[in-house]
Coordinates of C-alpha atoms in Angstrom, one line a residue:
X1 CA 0.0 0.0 0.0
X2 CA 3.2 2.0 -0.6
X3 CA 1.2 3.5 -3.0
X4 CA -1.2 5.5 -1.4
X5 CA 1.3 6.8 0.8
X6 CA 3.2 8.3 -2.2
X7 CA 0.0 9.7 -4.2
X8 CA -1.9 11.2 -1.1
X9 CA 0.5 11.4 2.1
X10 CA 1.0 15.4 2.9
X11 CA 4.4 16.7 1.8
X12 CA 5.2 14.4 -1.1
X13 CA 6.4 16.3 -4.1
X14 CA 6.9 13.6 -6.8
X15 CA 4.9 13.6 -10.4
X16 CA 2.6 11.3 -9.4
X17 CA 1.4 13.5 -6.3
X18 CA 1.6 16.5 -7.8
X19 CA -1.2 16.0 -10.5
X20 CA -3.4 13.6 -7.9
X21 CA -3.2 17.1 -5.7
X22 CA -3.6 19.6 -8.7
X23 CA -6.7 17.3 -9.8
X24 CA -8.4 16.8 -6.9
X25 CA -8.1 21.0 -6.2
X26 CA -9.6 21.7 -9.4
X27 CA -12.2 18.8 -9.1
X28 CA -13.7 19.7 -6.3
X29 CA -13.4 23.5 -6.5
X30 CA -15.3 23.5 -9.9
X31 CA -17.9 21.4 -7.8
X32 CA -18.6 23.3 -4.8
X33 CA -18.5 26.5 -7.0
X34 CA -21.1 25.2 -8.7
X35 CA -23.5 25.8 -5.2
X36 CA -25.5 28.5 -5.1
X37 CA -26.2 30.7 -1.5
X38 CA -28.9 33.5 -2.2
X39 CA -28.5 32.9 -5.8
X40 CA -24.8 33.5 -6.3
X41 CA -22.2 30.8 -7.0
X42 CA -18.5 32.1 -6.8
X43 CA -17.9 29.5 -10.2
X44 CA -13.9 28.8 -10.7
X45 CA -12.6 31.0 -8.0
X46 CA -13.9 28.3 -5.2
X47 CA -10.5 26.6 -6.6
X48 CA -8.7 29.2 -5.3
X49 CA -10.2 28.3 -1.6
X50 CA -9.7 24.4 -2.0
X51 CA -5.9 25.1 -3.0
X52 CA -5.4 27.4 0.6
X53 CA -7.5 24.7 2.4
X54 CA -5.1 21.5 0.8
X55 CA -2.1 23.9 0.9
X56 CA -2.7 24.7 4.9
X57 CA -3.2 21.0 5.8
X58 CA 0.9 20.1 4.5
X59 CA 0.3 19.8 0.9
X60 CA 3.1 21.3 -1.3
X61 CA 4.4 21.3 -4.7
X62 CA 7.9 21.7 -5.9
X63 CA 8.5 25.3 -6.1
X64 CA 9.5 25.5 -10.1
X65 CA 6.7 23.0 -11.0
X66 CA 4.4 25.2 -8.9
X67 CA 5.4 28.5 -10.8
X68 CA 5.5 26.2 -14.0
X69 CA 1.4 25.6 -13.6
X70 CA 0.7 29.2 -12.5
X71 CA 2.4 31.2 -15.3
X72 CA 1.3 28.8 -17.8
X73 CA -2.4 28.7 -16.5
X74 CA -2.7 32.6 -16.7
X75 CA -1.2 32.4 -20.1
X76 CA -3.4 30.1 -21.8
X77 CA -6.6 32.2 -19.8
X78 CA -5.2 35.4 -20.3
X79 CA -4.9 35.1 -24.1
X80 CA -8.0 33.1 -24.5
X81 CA -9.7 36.4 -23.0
X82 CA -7.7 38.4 -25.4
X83 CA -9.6 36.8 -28.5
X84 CA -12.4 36.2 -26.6
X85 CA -12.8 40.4 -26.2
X86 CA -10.8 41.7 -28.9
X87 CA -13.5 42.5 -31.5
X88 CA -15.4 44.3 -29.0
X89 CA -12.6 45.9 -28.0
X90 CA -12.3 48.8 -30.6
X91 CA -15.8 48.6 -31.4
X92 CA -16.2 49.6 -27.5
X93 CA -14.7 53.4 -28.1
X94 CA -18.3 53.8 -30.4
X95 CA -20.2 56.5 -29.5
X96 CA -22.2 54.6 -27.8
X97 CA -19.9 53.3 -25.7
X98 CA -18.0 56.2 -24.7
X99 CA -19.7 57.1 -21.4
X100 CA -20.0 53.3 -20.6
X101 CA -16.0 53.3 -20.7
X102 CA -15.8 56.2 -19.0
X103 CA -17.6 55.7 -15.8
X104 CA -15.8 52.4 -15.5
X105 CA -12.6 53.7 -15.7
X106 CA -13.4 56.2 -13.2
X107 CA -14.4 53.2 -11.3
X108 CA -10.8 51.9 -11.8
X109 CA -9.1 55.3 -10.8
X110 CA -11.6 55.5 -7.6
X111 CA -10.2 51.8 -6.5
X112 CA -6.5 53.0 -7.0
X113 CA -6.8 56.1 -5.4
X114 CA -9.1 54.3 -2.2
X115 CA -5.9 51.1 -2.5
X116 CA -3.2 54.6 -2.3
X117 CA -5.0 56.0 0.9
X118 CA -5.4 53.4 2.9
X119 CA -1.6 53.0 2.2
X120 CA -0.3 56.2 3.3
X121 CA -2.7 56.6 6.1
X122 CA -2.6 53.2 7.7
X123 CA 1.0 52.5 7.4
X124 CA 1.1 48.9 8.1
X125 CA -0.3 47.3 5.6
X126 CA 2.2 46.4 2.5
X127 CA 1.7 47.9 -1.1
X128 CA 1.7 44.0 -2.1
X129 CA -1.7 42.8 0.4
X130 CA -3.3 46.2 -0.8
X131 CA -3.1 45.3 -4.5
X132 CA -3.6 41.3 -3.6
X133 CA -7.1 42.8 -2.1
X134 CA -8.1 45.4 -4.5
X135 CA -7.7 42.2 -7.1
X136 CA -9.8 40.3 -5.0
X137 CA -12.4 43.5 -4.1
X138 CA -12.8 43.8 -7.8
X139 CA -12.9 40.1 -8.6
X140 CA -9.9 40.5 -11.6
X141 CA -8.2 37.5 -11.5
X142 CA -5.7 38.7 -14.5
X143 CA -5.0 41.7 -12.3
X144 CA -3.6 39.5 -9.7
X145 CA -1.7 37.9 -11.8
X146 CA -0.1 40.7 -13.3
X147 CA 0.7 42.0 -10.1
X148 CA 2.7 38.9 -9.2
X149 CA 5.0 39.0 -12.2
X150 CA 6.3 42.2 -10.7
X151 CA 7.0 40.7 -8.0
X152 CA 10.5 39.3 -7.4
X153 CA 9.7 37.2 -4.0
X154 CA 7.7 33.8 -3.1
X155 CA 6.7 35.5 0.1
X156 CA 5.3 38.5 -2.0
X157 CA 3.4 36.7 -4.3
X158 CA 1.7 34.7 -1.4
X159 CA 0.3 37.7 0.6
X160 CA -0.9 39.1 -3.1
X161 CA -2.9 35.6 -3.0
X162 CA -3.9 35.6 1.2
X163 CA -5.3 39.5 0.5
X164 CA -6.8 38.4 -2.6
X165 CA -9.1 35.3 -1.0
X166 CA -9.7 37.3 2.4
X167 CA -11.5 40.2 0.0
X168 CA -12.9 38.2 -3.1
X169 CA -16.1 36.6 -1.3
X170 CA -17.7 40.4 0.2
X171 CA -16.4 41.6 -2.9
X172 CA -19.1 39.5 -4.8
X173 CA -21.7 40.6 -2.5
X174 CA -20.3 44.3 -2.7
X175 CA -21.1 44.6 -6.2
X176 CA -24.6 43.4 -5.9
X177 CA -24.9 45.3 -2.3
X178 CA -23.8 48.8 -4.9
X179 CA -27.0 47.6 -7.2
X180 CA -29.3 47.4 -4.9
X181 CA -28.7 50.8 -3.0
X182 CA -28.9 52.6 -5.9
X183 CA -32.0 51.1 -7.2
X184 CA -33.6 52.3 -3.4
X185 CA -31.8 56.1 -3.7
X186 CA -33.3 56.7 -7.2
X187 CA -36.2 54.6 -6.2
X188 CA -36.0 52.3 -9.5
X189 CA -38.7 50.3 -10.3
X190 CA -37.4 47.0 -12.9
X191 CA -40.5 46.8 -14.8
X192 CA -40.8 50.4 -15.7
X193 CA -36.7 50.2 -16.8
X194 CA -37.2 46.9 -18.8
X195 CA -40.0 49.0 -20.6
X196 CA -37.4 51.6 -21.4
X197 CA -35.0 49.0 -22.4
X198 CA -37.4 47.2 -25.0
X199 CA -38.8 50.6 -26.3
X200 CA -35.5 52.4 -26.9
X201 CA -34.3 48.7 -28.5
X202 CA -37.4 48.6 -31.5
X203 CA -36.2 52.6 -32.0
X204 CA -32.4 51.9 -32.1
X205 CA -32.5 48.9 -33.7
X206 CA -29.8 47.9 -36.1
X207 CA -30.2 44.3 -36.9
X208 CA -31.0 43.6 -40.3
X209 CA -35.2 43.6 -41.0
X210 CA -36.6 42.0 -44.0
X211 CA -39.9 44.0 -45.6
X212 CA -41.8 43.8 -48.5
X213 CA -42.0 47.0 -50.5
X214 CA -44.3 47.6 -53.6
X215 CA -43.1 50.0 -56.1
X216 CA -45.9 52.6 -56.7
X217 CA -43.9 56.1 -57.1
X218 CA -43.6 56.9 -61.0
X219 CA -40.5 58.9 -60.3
X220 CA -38.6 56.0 -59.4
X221 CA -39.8 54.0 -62.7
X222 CA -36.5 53.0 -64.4
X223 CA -34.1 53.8 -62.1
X224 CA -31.3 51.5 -61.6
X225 CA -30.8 49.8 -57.9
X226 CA -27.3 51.3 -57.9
X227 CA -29.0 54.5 -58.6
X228 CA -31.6 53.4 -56.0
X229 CA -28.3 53.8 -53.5
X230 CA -27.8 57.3 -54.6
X231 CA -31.7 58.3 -53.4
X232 CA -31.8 56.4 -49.9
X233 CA -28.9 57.1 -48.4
X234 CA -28.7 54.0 -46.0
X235 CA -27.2 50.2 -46.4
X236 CA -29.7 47.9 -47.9
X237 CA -29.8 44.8 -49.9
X238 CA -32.5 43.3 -52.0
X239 CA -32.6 40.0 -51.9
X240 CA -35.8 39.4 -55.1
X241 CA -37.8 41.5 -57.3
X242 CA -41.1 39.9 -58.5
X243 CA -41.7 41.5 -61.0
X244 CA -45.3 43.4 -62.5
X245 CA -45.7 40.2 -65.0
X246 CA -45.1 38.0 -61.8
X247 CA -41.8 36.8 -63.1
X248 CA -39.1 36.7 -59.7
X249 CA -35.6 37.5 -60.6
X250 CA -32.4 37.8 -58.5
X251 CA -31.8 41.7 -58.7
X252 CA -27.9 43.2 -59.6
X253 CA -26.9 47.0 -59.2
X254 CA -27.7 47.5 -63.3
X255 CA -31.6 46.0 -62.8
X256 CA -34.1 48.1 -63.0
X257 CA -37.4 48.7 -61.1
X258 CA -40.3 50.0 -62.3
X259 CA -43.8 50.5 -61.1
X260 CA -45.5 47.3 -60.2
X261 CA -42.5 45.8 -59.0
X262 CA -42.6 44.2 -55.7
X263 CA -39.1 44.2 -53.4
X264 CA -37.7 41.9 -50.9
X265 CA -35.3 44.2 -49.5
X266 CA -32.8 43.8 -46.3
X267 CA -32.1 46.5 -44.2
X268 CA -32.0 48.6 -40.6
X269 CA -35.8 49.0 -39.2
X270 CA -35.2 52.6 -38.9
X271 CA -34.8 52.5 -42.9
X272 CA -38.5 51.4 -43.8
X273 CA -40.0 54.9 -43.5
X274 CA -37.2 55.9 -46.0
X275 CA -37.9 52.9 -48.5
X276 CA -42.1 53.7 -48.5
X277 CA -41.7 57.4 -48.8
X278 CA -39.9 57.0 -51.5
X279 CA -40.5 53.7 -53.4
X280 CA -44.6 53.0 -51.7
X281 CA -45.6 51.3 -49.4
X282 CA -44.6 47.7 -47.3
X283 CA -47.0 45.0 -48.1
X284 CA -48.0 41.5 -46.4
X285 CA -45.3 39.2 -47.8
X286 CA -42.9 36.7 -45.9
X287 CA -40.0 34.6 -46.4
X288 CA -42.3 31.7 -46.9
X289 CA -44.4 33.7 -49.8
X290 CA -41.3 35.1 -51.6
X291 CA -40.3 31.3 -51.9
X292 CA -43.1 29.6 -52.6
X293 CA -43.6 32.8 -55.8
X294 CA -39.6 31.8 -56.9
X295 CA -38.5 29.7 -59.7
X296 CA -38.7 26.5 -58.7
X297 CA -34.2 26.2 -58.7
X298 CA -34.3 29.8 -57.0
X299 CA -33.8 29.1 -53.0
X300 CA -32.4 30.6 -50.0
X301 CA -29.5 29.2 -48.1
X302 CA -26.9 29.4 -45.6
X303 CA -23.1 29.0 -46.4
X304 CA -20.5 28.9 -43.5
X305 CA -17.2 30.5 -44.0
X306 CA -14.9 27.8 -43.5
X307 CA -11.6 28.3 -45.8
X308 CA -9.1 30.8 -44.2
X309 CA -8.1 32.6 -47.5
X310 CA -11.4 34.4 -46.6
X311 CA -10.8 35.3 -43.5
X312 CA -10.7 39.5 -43.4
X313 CA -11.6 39.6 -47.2
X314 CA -14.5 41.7 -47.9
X315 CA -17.7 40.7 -49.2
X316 CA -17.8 42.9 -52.7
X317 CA -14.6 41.2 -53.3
X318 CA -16.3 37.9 -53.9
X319 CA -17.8 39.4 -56.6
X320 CA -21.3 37.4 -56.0
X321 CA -23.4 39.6 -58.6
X322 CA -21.1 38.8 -61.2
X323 CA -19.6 35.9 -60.7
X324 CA -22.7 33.7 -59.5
X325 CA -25.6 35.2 -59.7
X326 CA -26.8 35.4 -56.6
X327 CA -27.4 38.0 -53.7
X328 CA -26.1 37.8 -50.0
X329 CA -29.0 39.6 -48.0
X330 CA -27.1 38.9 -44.1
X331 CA -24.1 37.7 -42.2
X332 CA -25.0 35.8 -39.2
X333 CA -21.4 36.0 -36.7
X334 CA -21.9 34.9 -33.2
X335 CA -25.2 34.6 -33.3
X336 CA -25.4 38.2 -34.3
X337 CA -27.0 39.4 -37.9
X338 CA -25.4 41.6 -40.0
X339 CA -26.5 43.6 -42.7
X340 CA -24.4 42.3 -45.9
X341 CA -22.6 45.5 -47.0
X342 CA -20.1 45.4 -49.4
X343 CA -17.5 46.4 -47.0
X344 CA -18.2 44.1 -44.4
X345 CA -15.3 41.6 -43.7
X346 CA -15.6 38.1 -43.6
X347 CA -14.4 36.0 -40.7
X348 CA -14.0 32.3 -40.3
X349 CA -17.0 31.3 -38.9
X350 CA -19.5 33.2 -40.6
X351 CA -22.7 32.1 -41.7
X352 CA -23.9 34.1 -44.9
X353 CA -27.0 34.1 -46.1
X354 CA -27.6 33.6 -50.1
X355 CA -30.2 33.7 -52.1
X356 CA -30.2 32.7 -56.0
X357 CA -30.1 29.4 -58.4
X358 CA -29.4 26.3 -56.5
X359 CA -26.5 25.3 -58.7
X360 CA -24.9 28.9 -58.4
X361 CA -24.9 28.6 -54.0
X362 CA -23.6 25.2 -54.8
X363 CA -20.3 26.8 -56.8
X364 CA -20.4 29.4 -54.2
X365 CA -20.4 26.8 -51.3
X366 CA -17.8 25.0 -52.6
X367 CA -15.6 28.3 -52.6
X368 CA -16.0 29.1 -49.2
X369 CA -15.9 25.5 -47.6
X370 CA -19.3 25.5 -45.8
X371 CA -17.9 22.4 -43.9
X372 CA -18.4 22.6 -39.9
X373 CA -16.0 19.8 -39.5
X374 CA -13.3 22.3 -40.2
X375 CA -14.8 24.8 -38.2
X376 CA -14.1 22.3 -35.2
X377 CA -10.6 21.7 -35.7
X378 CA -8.5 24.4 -33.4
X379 CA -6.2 26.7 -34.7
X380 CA -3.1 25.9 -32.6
X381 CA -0.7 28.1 -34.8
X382 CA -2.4 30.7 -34.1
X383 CA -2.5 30.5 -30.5
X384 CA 1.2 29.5 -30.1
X385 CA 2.3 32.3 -32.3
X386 CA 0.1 34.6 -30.5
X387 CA 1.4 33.1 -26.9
X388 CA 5.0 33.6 -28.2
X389 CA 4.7 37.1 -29.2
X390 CA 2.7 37.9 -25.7
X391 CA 5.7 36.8 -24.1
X392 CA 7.9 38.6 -26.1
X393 CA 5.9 42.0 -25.6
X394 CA 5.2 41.7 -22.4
X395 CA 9.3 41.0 -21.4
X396 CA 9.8 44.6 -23.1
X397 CA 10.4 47.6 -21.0
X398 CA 7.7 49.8 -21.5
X399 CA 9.3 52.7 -19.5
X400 CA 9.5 53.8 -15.7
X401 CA 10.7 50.1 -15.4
X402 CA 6.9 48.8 -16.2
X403 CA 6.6 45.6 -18.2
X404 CA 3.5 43.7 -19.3
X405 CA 4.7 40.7 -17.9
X406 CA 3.2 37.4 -19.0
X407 CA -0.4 38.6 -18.0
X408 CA -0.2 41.9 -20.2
X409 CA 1.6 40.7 -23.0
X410 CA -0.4 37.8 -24.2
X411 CA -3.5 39.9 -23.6
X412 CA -2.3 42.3 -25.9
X413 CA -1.1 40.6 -28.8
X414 CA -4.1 38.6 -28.4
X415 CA -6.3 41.7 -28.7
X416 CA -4.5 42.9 -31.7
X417 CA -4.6 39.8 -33.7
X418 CA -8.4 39.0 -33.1
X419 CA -9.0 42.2 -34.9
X420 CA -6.2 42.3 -37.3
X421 CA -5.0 38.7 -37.9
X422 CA -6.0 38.1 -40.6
X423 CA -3.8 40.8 -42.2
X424 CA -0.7 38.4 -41.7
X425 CA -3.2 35.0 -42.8
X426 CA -3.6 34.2 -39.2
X427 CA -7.2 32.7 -38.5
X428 CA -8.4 33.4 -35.2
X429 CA -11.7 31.8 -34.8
X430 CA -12.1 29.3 -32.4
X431 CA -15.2 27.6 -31.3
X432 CA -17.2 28.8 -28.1
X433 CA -16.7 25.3 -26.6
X434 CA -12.8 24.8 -27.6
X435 CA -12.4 28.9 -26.4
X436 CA -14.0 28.5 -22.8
X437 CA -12.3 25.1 -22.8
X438 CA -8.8 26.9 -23.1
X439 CA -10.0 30.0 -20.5
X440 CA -11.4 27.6 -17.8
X441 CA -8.4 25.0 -17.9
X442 CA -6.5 28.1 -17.6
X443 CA -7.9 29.9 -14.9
X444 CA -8.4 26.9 -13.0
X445 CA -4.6 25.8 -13.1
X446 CA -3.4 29.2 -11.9
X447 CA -6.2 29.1 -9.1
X448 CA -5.0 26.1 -7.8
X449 CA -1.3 26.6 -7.8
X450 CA -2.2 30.1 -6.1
X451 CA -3.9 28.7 -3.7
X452 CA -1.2 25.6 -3.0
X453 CA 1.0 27.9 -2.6
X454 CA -0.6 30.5 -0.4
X455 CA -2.0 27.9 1.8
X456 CA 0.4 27.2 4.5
X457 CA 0.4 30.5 5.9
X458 CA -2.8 31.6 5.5
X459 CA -5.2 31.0 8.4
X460 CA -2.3 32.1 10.4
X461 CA -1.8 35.6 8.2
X462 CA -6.1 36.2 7.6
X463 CA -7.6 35.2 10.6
X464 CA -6.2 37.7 13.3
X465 CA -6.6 41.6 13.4
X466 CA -4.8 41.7 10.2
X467 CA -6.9 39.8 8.0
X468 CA -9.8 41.6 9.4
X469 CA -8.6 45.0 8.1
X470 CA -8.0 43.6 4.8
X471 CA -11.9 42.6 4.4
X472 CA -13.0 45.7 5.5
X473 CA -10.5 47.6 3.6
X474 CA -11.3 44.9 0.5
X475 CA -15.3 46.1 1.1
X476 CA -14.3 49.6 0.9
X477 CA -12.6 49.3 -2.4
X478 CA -16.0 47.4 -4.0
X479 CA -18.7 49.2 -2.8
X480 CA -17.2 53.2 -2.4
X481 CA -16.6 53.6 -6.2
X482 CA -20.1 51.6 -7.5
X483 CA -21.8 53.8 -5.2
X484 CA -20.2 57.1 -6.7
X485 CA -20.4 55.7 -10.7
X486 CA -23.6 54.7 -10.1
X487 CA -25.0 58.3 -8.9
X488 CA -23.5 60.2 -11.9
X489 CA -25.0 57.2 -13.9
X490 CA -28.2 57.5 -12.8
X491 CA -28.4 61.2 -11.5
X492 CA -26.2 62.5 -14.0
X493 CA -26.7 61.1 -17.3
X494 CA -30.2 59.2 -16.5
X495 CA -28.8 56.0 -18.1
X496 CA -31.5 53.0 -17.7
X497 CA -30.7 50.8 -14.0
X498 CA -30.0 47.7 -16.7
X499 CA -27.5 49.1 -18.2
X500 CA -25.8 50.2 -14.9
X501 CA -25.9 46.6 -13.4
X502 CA -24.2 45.5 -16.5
X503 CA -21.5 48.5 -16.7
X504 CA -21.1 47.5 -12.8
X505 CA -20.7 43.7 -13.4
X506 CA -18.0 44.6 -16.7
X507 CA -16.3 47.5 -14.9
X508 CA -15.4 44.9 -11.6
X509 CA -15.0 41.7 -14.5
X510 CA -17.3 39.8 -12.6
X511 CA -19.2 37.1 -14.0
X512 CA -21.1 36.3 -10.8
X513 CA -22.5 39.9 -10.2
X514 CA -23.7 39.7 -14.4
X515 CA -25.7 36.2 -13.6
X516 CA -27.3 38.3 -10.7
X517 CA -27.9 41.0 -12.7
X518 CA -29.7 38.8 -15.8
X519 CA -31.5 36.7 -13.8
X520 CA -33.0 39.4 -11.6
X521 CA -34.2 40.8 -15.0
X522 CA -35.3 38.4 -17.4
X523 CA -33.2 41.3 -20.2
X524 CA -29.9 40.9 -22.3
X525 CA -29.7 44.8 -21.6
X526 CA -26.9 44.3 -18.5
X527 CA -25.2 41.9 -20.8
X528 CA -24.8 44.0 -23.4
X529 CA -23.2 46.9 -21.7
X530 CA -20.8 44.2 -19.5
X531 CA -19.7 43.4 -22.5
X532 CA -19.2 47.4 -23.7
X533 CA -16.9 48.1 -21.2
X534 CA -15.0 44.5 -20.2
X535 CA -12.2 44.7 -22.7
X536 CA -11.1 48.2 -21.9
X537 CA -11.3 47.6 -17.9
X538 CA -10.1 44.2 -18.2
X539 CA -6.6 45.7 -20.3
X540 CA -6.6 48.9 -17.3
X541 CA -7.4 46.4 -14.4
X542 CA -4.0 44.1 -15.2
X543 CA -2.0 48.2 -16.1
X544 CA -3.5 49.7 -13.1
X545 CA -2.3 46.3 -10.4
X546 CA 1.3 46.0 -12.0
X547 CA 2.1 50.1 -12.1
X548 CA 1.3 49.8 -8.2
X549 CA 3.7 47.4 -7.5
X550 CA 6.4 48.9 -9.6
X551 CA 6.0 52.5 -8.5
X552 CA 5.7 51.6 -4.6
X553 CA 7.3 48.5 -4.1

């Protein structure tokens, strides 16, 4: 029985050991994260907890095998997040998104000026356990992390981790505590916000919107559909003409329409005012009329971008007018429509939708792959080459003595090549289920090594008068800045209570705090702007935990 002794007795270091140790951590801290208290499940970070509790009662791991598992756990999570966020990432610094960013960055600034306070003024506590909490108060892992590389000490990195686990749980519940004390000073009722929500989404609405139009203005008799473009100045596809003799043709930019004609035409909902005024008005047909009135080889499909030569190439380029006949009305990417404009880029991944003569989407289909089996088949170059130049970036020195480290590097290059990739034929799509398998295996080997190797000192370090000023301080850093972002959201600029629980949730990275936020809604609308802000905070919240250490340590 030798055996057991060497797989499971406390203080044995050997291979075997070492993976029994790291699996059971992770096993059983993706279980109990799973359980719910009020609602709220801390998910992956309960790994964190099971590696202190294992690490407390004599467990160990070899000190380079442990840093092996960490840095290479944050790597493969940290760029995973990277092309996870990057297309969102510039698309975040919209107008629309603007004062999003900017409250949550004054969120950020608020935590690092509260962190720099209590520093000066209290005296005792180390710039290392401040920025070990404020990474737990705001529940950013990667900002932990980053924090550590700049760190040059075992016994530094541990207190980062002992202040990070003492403030992570209140700072859960100090997010959602921020929520609901603004929705009692403005007195905010949900129901009348969700009405808000859904009536400002029909207005604003930019998905694409298929409508009928019958052609009744004489002025527009013989005019060209490239012409057409000239008149209504919006984007807008259409997809058939049947025309005045009943005869349904697949439209280019040289046919004409004349009165009588009847259009299936793709565009914005905010258009169709502009398409009746000046064409006539929308009539009672549907996908399912327009098909059953085509020629009997005329059909609508759905072709999937498979073959990487497409990736980044726009959509006039495929020349599908000219070369086949056929018209592409929408782009569905991630579940998201897109109005097919000639300018629009294709990504692997993308499902186009085409409408013309069943042989022509065949030739077309066979052009662009259309085959899912290839869609499951990871991109590994990719990632390595991305990983490689992460490290590489992040060993530069940036000034001041600053470097991105292994946490900032990856992210960035990672950012950068999910949006411009495909500029050096580098295909960055990956699958939902192969991308959250990378982030989660990630996270959850850096959690556990963390916690291993925080765990022998901990109860001894947290549970006395110190470790009680560190989850008071940790509260303070959560709930001060919500409380002031959330006035000037709300009192300020009147932006809907939805969209503040999501900026909240995105500005503090928090996944837990988002579920709370969606569930107690029923709406997408705190999703969305979690999603607005997360990349920008995410890229300040791993700048903002490094430049502490360096300038104070």
């Amino acid at each position: 029985m030798d055996f057991i002794q060497d797989l499971f007795w406390p203080g044995n270091t050997n291979l075997a050991s070492t993976l029994v140790l790291l699996s059971f951590v992770i096993a059983a801290g993706i279980y109990l994260g799973k359980l719910k208290v009020g609602g709220i499940s801390l998910g992956v970070t309960f790994v964190l907890f099971v590696g202190i509790l294992m690490g407390h009662f004599g467990y160990v791991i070899q000190p380079d095998v442990l840093k092996f598992v960490r840095e290479f756990g944050l790597i493969l999570f940290i760029f995973a997040i990277g092309l996870q966020v990057g297309p969102a990432f510039f698309s975040s610094f919209k107008e629309g998104g603007i004062r999003l960013n900017m409250l949550a960055v004054l969120g950020i600034v608020l935590n690092v000026a509260i962190v720099l306070a209590i520093y000066f003024i209290d005296g005792n506590t180390s710039i290392e356990a401040l920025v070990g909490v404020m990474s737990g108060a705001v529940t950013n892992t990667p900002g932990l992390a980053a924090a550590q590389q700049a760190v040059t000490t075992t016994e530094a990195v541990d207190t980062m981790s002992m202040g990070y686990a003492a403030a992570y749980p209140l700072g859960v519940l100090g997010i959602i505590s921020a929520m609901l004390l603004i929705k009692v000073i403005f007195r905010i009722k949900t129901e009348d916000e969700i009405k808000a929500i859904e009536s400002e989404s029909e207005a604003t609405q930019t998905k694409p919107y298929l409508a009928s139009i019958e052609v009744t203005n004489k002025l527009i008799n013989g005019k060209t559909l490239l012409q057409l473009h000239d008149i209504i100045h919006c984007e807008f596809v259409v997809s058939r003409i049947m025309q005045s003799d009943g005869t349904t043709i697949i439209p280019k930019s040289s046919t004409q329409i004349r009165v009588g004609d009847k259009l299936y035409v793709c565009m914005t909902p905010s258009d169709l005012q502009s398409f009746e005024t000046v064409l006539g008005p929308s009539i009672e047909m549907n996908d399912e009329d327009w098909d059953q009135a085509a020629p009997e080889n005329v059909v609508s499909r759905r072709i999937v971008v498979t073959r990487s030569e497409y990736n980044g190439v726009a959509l006039a380029t495929l020349r599908l007018h000219q070369g086949y006949n056929v018209n592409c009305t929408r782009v569905n990417r991630a579940g998201v429509d897109l109005l097919a404009t000639p300018g629009l880029r294709l990504q692997m991944g993308d499902r186009l939708t085409i409408v013309g003569d069943l042989n022509d989407i065949d030739r077309l289909t066979s052009k662009l792959g259309n085959s899912m089996k290839r869609l499951n088949q990871p991109n590994l170059i990719t990632i390595f080459v991305g990983i490689l130049f992460g490290i590489f970036v992040g060993s530069i020195n940036v000034g001041f003595g600053m470097k991105l480290g292994l946490a900032g590097g990856p992210l960035v290059v990672a950012i950068l090549l999910s949006r411009f990739g495909y500029k050096f034929k580098l295909v960055t799509y990956t699958s939902s289920s192969a991308s959250l398998m990378l982030r989660e295996l990630g996270i959850c080997m850096f959690l556990a090594a963390v916690g291993i190797g925080a765990g022998a000192n901990f109860a001894e370090t947290v549970f006395n008068n110190t470790g009680m000023w560190w989850v008071i301080w940790g509260f303070i850093i959560t709930f001060a800045p919500l409380v002031i972002i959330g006035c000037i959201a709300r009192g300020l600029y009147k932006i809907n209570y939805l969209t503040i629980m999501g900026m909240m949730s995105g500005g503090y990275t928090d996944p837990p705090a988002l579920a709370y936020a969606n569930n107690s809604t029923g709406q997408d609308a705190p999703a969305v702007a979690y999603s607005t802000v997360y990349p920008l905070t995410m890229f300040l919240r791993v700048v903002a935990a490094q430049a502490l250490i360096l300038c104070f340590m």
